[in-house]
PDB file of C-alpha atoms and ligand atoms in Angstrom:
ATOM      1  CA  UNK M   1     135.251  77.496  82.184  1.00  0.00           C
ATOM      2  CA  UNK M   2     133.139  80.608  82.360  1.00  0.00           C
ATOM      3  CA  UNK M   3     134.652  83.516  84.206  1.00  0.00           C
ATOM      4  CA  UNK M   4     132.909  84.943  87.263  1.00  0.00           C
ATOM      5  CA  UNK M   5     132.073  88.117  85.299  1.00  0.00           C
ATOM      6  CA  UNK M   6     130.383  86.109  82.592  1.00  0.00           C
ATOM      7  CA  UNK M   7     128.227  84.219  85.079  1.00  0.00           C
ATOM      8  CA  UNK M   8     127.294  87.369  86.987  1.00  0.00           C
ATOM      9  CA  UNK M   9     126.309  88.973  83.728  1.00  0.00           C
ATOM     10  CA  UNK M  10     124.186  85.987  82.714  1.00  0.00           C
ATOM     11  CA  UNK M  11     122.464  86.050  86.101  1.00  0.00           C
ATOM     12  CA  UNK M  12     121.757  89.756  85.806  1.00  0.00           C
ATOM     13  CA  UNK M  13     120.318  89.320  82.322  1.00  0.00           C
ATOM     14  CA  UNK M  14     118.123  86.508  83.636  1.00  0.00           C
ATOM     15  CA  UNK M  15     116.931  88.647  86.577  1.00  0.00           C
ATOM     16  CA  UNK M  16     116.122  91.585  84.313  1.00  0.00           C
ATOM     17  CA  UNK M  17     114.238  89.321  81.913  1.00  0.00           C
ATOM     18  CA  UNK M  18     112.136  87.940  84.782  1.00  0.00           C
ATOM     19  CA  UNK M  19     111.479  91.448  86.098  1.00  0.00           C
ATOM     20  CA  UNK M  20     110.377  92.696  82.682  1.00  0.00           C
ATOM     21  CA  UNK M  21     108.132  89.655  82.316  1.00  0.00           C
ATOM     22  CA  UNK M  22     106.549  90.331  85.719  1.00  0.00           C
ATOM     23  CA  UNK M  23     105.919  93.964  84.833  1.00  0.00           C
ATOM     24  CA  UNK M  24     104.319  92.907  81.565  1.00  0.00           C
ATOM     25  CA  UNK M  25     102.140  90.392  83.394  1.00  0.00           C
ATOM     26  CA  UNK M  26     101.197  92.977  86.010  1.00  0.00           C
ATOM     27  CA  UNK M  27      99.961  95.464  83.459  1.00  0.00           C
ATOM     28  CA  UNK M  28      98.303  92.679  81.468  1.00  0.00           C
ATOM     29  CA  UNK M  29      96.418  91.407  84.523  1.00  0.00           C
ATOM     30  CA  UNK M  30      95.323  95.000  85.099  1.00  0.00           C
ATOM     31  CA  UNK M  31      94.048  95.271  81.548  1.00  0.00           C
ATOM     32  CA  UNK M  32      92.143  92.020  81.946  1.00  0.00           C
ATOM     33  CA  UNK M  33      90.450  92.860  85.239  1.00  0.00           C
ATOM     34  CA  UNK M  34      87.144  94.655  84.736  1.00  0.00           C
ATOM     35  CA  UNK M  35      86.416  96.999  87.625  1.00  0.00           C
ATOM     36  CA  UNK M  36      82.854  97.959  88.584  1.00  0.00           C
ATOM     37  CA  UNK M  37      83.020 101.303  90.380  1.00  0.00           C
ATOM     38  CA  UNK M  38      79.878 103.175  91.379  1.00  0.00           C
ATOM     39  CA  UNK M  39      79.061 106.733  92.332  1.00  0.00           C
ATOM     40  CA  UNK M  40      76.052 108.764  93.421  1.00  0.00           C
ATOM     41  CA  UNK M  41      75.823 112.483  93.994  1.00  0.00           C
ATOM     42  CA  UNK M  42      72.951 114.377  95.590  1.00  0.00           C
ATOM     43  CA  UNK M  43      72.607 118.120  95.370  1.00  0.00           C
ATOM     44  CA  UNK M  44      71.552 118.814  98.949  1.00  0.00           C
ATOM     45  CA  UNK M  45      71.261 122.567  98.608  1.00  0.00           C
ATOM     46  CA  UNK M  46      71.720 125.496  96.242  1.00  0.00           C
ATOM     47  CA  UNK M  47      73.536 127.886  98.609  1.00  0.00           C
ATOM     48  CA  UNK M  48      73.323 130.801  96.257  1.00  0.00           C
ATOM     49  CA  UNK M  49      72.907 131.447  92.542  1.00  0.00           C
ATOM     50  CA  UNK M  50      73.862 134.815  91.072  1.00  0.00           C
ATOM     51  CA  UNK M  51      74.805 136.768  88.045  1.00  0.00           C
ATOM     52  CA  UNK M  52      78.164 138.421  88.673  1.00  0.00           C
ATOM     53  CA  UNK M  53      78.723 142.113  87.746  1.00  0.00           C
ATOM     54  CA  UNK M  54      80.690 140.910  84.691  1.00  0.00           C
ATOM     55  CA  UNK M  55      77.649 138.998  83.464  1.00  0.00           C
ATOM     56  CA  UNK M  56      78.774 135.457  84.286  1.00  0.00           C
ATOM     57  CA  UNK M  57      76.526 133.129  86.236  1.00  0.00           C
ATOM     58  CA  UNK M  58      77.851 131.515  89.379  1.00  0.00           C
ATOM     59  CA  UNK M  59      76.262 128.914  91.587  1.00  0.00           C
ATOM     60  CA  UNK M  60      77.300 127.422  94.918  1.00  0.00           C
ATOM     61  CA  UNK M  61      75.942 124.023  95.866  1.00  0.00           C
ATOM     62  CA  UNK M  62      76.164 121.615  98.754  1.00  0.00           C
ATOM     63  CA  UNK M  63      76.760 118.100  97.556  1.00  0.00           C
ATOM     64  CA  UNK M  64      76.796 114.641  98.983  1.00  0.00           C
ATOM     65  CA  UNK M  65      79.353 112.821  96.864  1.00  0.00           C
ATOM     66  CA  UNK M  66      79.536 109.098  97.404  1.00  0.00           C
ATOM     67  CA  UNK M  67      81.536 106.515  95.537  1.00  0.00           C
ATOM     68  CA  UNK M  68      82.832 102.992  95.755  1.00  0.00           C
ATOM     69  CA  UNK M  69      86.022 102.860  93.708  1.00  0.00           C
ATOM     70  CA  UNK M  70      87.564  99.925  95.545  1.00  0.00           C
ATOM     71  CA  UNK M  71      87.475  97.702  92.483  1.00  0.00           C
ATOM     72  CA  UNK M  72      89.898 100.080  90.740  1.00  0.00           C
ATOM     73  CA  UNK M  73      92.562  99.014  93.211  1.00  0.00           C
ATOM     74  CA  UNK M  74      94.661  96.001  92.277  1.00  0.00           C
ATOM     75  CA  UNK M  75      98.110  95.199  93.640  1.00  0.00           C
ATOM     76  CA  UNK M  76      99.429  97.254  90.738  1.00  0.00           C
ATOM     77  CA  UNK M  77      97.514 100.445  91.658  1.00  0.00           C
ATOM     78  CA  UNK M  78      99.564 103.258  93.138  1.00  0.00           C
ATOM     79  CA  UNK M  79      96.750 105.765  93.577  1.00  0.00           C
ATOM     80  CA  UNK M  80      93.594 107.075  91.912  1.00  0.00           C
ATOM     81  CA  UNK M  81      92.888 110.687  91.049  1.00  0.00           C
ATOM     82  CA  UNK M  82      89.175 111.551  90.924  1.00  0.00           C
ATOM     83  CA  UNK M  83      87.327 114.681  89.975  1.00  0.00           C
ATOM     84  CA  UNK M  84      83.656 115.519  89.808  1.00  0.00           C
ATOM     85  CA  UNK M  85      82.659 117.733  86.888  1.00  0.00           C
ATOM     86  CA  UNK M  86      79.456 119.528  85.999  1.00  0.00           C
ATOM     87  CA  UNK M  87      78.894 119.048  82.272  1.00  0.00           C
ATOM     88  CA  UNK M  88      76.320 120.902  80.231  1.00  0.00           C
ATOM     89  CA  UNK M  89      75.582 122.156  76.776  1.00  0.00           C
ATOM     90  CA  UNK M  90      75.202 125.774  75.657  1.00  0.00           C
ATOM     91  CA  UNK M  91      74.517 127.321  72.270  1.00  0.00           C
ATOM     92  CA  UNK M  92      78.235 128.147  72.011  1.00  0.00           C
ATOM     93  CA  UNK M  93      79.734 124.854  73.203  1.00  0.00           C
ATOM     94  CA  UNK M  94      78.418 121.329  72.986  1.00  0.00           C
ATOM     95  CA  UNK M  95      80.394 120.478  76.119  1.00  0.00           C
ATOM     96  CA  UNK M  96      81.115 122.809  79.007  1.00  0.00           C
ATOM     97  CA  UNK M  97      83.007 120.995  81.725  1.00  0.00           C
ATOM     98  CA  UNK M  98      83.571 122.510  85.146  1.00  0.00           C
ATOM     99  CA  UNK M  99      85.492 120.700  87.823  1.00  0.00           C
ATOM    100  CA  UNK M 100      83.703 121.056  91.169  1.00  0.00           C
ATOM    101  CA  UNK M 101      85.701 118.775  93.426  1.00  0.00           C
ATOM    102  CA  UNK M 102      88.698 116.464  93.295  1.00  0.00           C
ATOM    103  CA  UNK M 103      90.708 114.106  95.455  1.00  0.00           C
ATOM    104  CA  UNK M 104      93.606 111.701  95.414  1.00  0.00           C
ATOM    105  CA  UNK M 105      92.714 108.299  96.768  1.00  0.00           C
ATOM    106  CA  UNK M 106      95.819 106.636  98.142  1.00  0.00           C
ATOM    107  CA  UNK M 107      94.497 103.191  99.021  1.00  0.00           C
ATOM    108  CA  UNK M 108      91.686 100.694  98.594  1.00  0.00           C
ATOM    109  CA  UNK M 109      90.556 101.297 102.192  1.00  0.00           C
ATOM    110  CA  UNK M 110      89.910 104.954 101.348  1.00  0.00           C
ATOM    111  CA  UNK M 111      88.192 104.226  98.019  1.00  0.00           C
ATOM    112  CA  UNK M 112      84.706 103.791  99.458  1.00  0.00           C
ATOM    113  CA  UNK M 113      83.501 107.059 100.881  1.00  0.00           C
ATOM    114  CA  UNK M 114      80.901 109.748 101.051  1.00  0.00           C
ATOM    115  CA  UNK M 115      81.600 113.398 101.610  1.00  0.00           C
ATOM    116  CA  UNK M 116      79.264 116.241 102.455  1.00  0.00           C
ATOM    117  CA  UNK M 117      80.797 119.338 100.877  1.00  0.00           C
ATOM    118  CA  UNK M 118      80.127 122.490  98.948  1.00  0.00           C
ATOM    119  CA  UNK M 119      81.842 122.762  95.581  1.00  0.00           C
ATOM    120  CA  UNK M 120      85.604 123.107  96.152  1.00  0.00           C
ATOM    121  CA  UNK M 121      86.121 124.924  92.825  1.00  0.00           C
ATOM    122  CA  UNK M 122      83.866 127.712  91.620  1.00  0.00           C
ATOM    123  CA  UNK M 123      80.994 126.832  89.329  1.00  0.00           C
ATOM    124  CA  UNK M 124      81.049 129.782  86.933  1.00  0.00           C
ATOM    125  CA  UNK M 125      79.573 129.868  83.456  1.00  0.00           C
ATOM    126  CA  UNK M 126      81.160 132.152  80.861  1.00  0.00           C
ATOM    127  CA  UNK M 127      77.885 133.920  80.202  1.00  0.00           C
ATOM    128  CA  UNK M 128      74.458 133.765  81.756  1.00  0.00           C
ATOM    129  CA  UNK M 129      73.361 130.315  80.679  1.00  0.00           C
ATOM    130  CA  UNK M 130      72.768 128.594  83.985  1.00  0.00           C
ATOM    131  CA  UNK M 131      69.140 129.401  84.792  1.00  0.00           C
ATOM    132  CA  UNK M 132      67.012 126.242  84.279  1.00  0.00           C
ATOM    133  CA  UNK M 133      70.122 124.545  82.916  1.00  0.00           C
ATOM    134  CA  UNK M 134      70.124 120.778  82.839  1.00  0.00           C
ATOM    135  CA  UNK M 135      73.493 119.295  83.638  1.00  0.00           C
ATOM    136  CA  UNK M 136      75.275 116.035  84.279  1.00  0.00           C
ATOM    137  CA  UNK M 137      77.563 115.347  87.157  1.00  0.00           C
ATOM    138  CA  UNK M 138      80.372 113.126  85.960  1.00  0.00           C
ATOM    139  CA  UNK M 139      82.802 111.300  88.192  1.00  0.00           C
ATOM    140  CA  UNK M 140      86.070 111.033  86.288  1.00  0.00           C
ATOM    141  CA  UNK M 141      89.036 109.003  87.457  1.00  0.00           C
ATOM    142  CA  UNK M 142      92.630 108.353  86.455  1.00  0.00           C
ATOM    143  CA  UNK M 143      94.245 105.210  87.762  1.00  0.00           C
ATOM    144  CA  UNK M 144      97.984 105.597  88.321  1.00  0.00           C
ATOM    145  CA  UNK M 145      99.585 102.172  88.276  1.00  0.00           C
ATOM    146  CA  UNK M 146     102.886 101.138  89.810  1.00  0.00           C
ATOM    147  CA  UNK M 147     103.920  99.852  86.403  1.00  0.00           C
ATOM    148  CA  UNK M 148     102.270 100.167  83.009  1.00  0.00           C
ATOM    149  CA  UNK M 149     100.019 102.751  81.469  1.00  0.00           C
ATOM    150  CA  UNK M 150      97.717 105.175  83.231  1.00  0.00           C
ATOM    151  CA  UNK M 151      94.044 104.578  82.505  1.00  0.00           C
ATOM    152  CA  UNK M 152      90.987 106.772  82.812  1.00  0.00           C
ATOM    153  CA  UNK M 153      87.244 106.359  82.832  1.00  0.00           C
ATOM    154  CA  UNK M 154      84.104 108.012  84.186  1.00  0.00           C
ATOM    155  CA  UNK M 155      80.557 107.564  85.413  1.00  0.00           C
ATOM    156  CA  UNK M 156      77.994 109.992  83.998  1.00  0.00           C
ATOM    157  CA  UNK M 157      75.145 110.874  86.332  1.00  0.00           C
ATOM    158  CA  UNK M 158      72.549 112.716  84.270  1.00  0.00           C
ATOM    159  CA  UNK M 159      69.370 114.522  85.226  1.00  0.00           C
ATOM    160  CA  UNK M 160      70.364 117.516  87.372  1.00  0.00           C
ATOM    161  CA  UNK M 161      68.844 120.933  86.838  1.00  0.00           C
ATOM    162  CA  UNK M 162      69.589 124.418  88.138  1.00  0.00           C
ATOM    163  CA  UNK M 163      66.824 126.720  89.452  1.00  0.00           C
ATOM    164  CA  UNK M 164      64.815 128.932  87.085  1.00  0.00           C
ATOM    165  CA  UNK M 165      65.705 132.097  89.005  1.00  0.00           C
ATOM    166  CA  UNK M 166      68.746 133.514  90.819  1.00  0.00           C
ATOM    167  CA  UNK M 167      68.575 133.025  94.574  1.00  0.00           C
TER     168      UNK M 167
HETATM  169  C1  NAG H   1      75.379 110.777 101.668  1.00  0.00           C
HETATM  170  O1  NAG H   1      75.159 109.630 100.869  1.00  0.00           O
HETATM  171  C2  NAG H   1      75.468 108.402 101.547  1.00  0.00           C
HETATM  172  C3  NAG H   1      75.328 107.274 100.546  1.00  0.00           C
HETATM  173  O2  NAG H   1      74.325 107.471  99.601  1.00  0.00           O
HETATM  174  C4  NAG H   1      74.563 108.243 102.752  1.00  0.00           C
HETATM  175  O3  NAG H   1      74.902 107.054 103.434  1.00  0.00           O
HETATM  176  C5  NAG H   1      74.778 109.442 103.662  1.00  0.00           C
HETATM  177  O4  NAG H   1      73.905 109.347 104.772  1.00  0.00           O
HETATM  178  C6  NAG H   1      74.529 110.738 102.910  1.00  0.00           C
HETATM  179  N1  NAG H   1      74.848 111.863 103.787  1.00  0.00           N
HETATM  180  C7  NAG H   1      74.149 112.994 103.825  1.00  0.00           C
HETATM  181  C8  NAG H   1      74.644 114.055 104.736  1.00  0.00           C
HETATM  182  O5  NAG H   1      73.138 113.146 103.128  1.00  0.00           O
HETATM  183  C1  NAG H   2      74.572 114.066  79.815  1.00  0.00           C
HETATM  184  O1  NAG H   2      74.296 112.683  79.912  1.00  0.00           O
HETATM  185  C2  NAG H   2      73.436 112.210  78.890  1.00  0.00           C
HETATM  186  C3  NAG H   2      73.126 110.761  79.217  1.00  0.00           C
HETATM  187  O2  NAG H   2      74.295 110.032  79.457  1.00  0.00           O
HETATM  188  C4  NAG H   2      74.109 112.393  77.530  1.00  0.00           C
HETATM  189  O3  NAG H   2      73.247 111.950  76.504  1.00  0.00           O
HETATM  190  C5  NAG H   2      74.438 113.865  77.337  1.00  0.00           C
HETATM  191  O4  NAG H   2      75.160 114.050  76.136  1.00  0.00           O
HETATM  192  C6  NAG H   2      75.274 114.382  78.501  1.00  0.00           C
HETATM  193  N1  NAG H   2      75.467 115.834  78.342  1.00  0.00           N
HETATM  194  C7  NAG H   2      76.665 116.394  78.235  1.00  0.00           C
HETATM  195  C8  NAG H   2      76.686 117.876  78.067  1.00  0.00           C
HETATM  196  O5  NAG H   2      77.707 115.756  78.241  1.00  0.00           O
END
């Protein structure tokens, strides 16, 4: 006859095996699902555009940021971190990336939104490269799952341009 301790131990091992299997399946089903998020951003206004006394350009913009990230949410999604970055090229750097806005999206219900806002973080160039500068606005996201690996992706929205003169 098996002792009680032996049976309890066997049961525990079985339970842990099932749990591990479920976690593996959860992250696998996440890997297999192919989300189709979308985002649009309009620059509604250039509030001001200046060269600071130290020689760096700074611009303040009013944006309408809209996104539908609901498809990133599966039952295994804890939350999604998003940030909107201005990305542009200068003679010094092939990629300058400046975060303008970010948010933590806690649930699927909150993952479809639009927000009318000026840039939350300062848009400053290390130099005076911003006049007539073409830039992309890129919506980046990091999906934090309940179990499994974090994943990240982005949507690049090209074709924005800053004014030719300071205002
Ligand atoms: C922002 O964009 C959304 C979706 O494109 C639109 O429904 C909304 O009216 C816009 N809001 C403003 C203030 O432009
Ligand atoms: C902006 O987007 C375009 C089109 O996707 C891409 O070719 C270009 O490299 C991007 N620019 C930067 C600085 O990332």
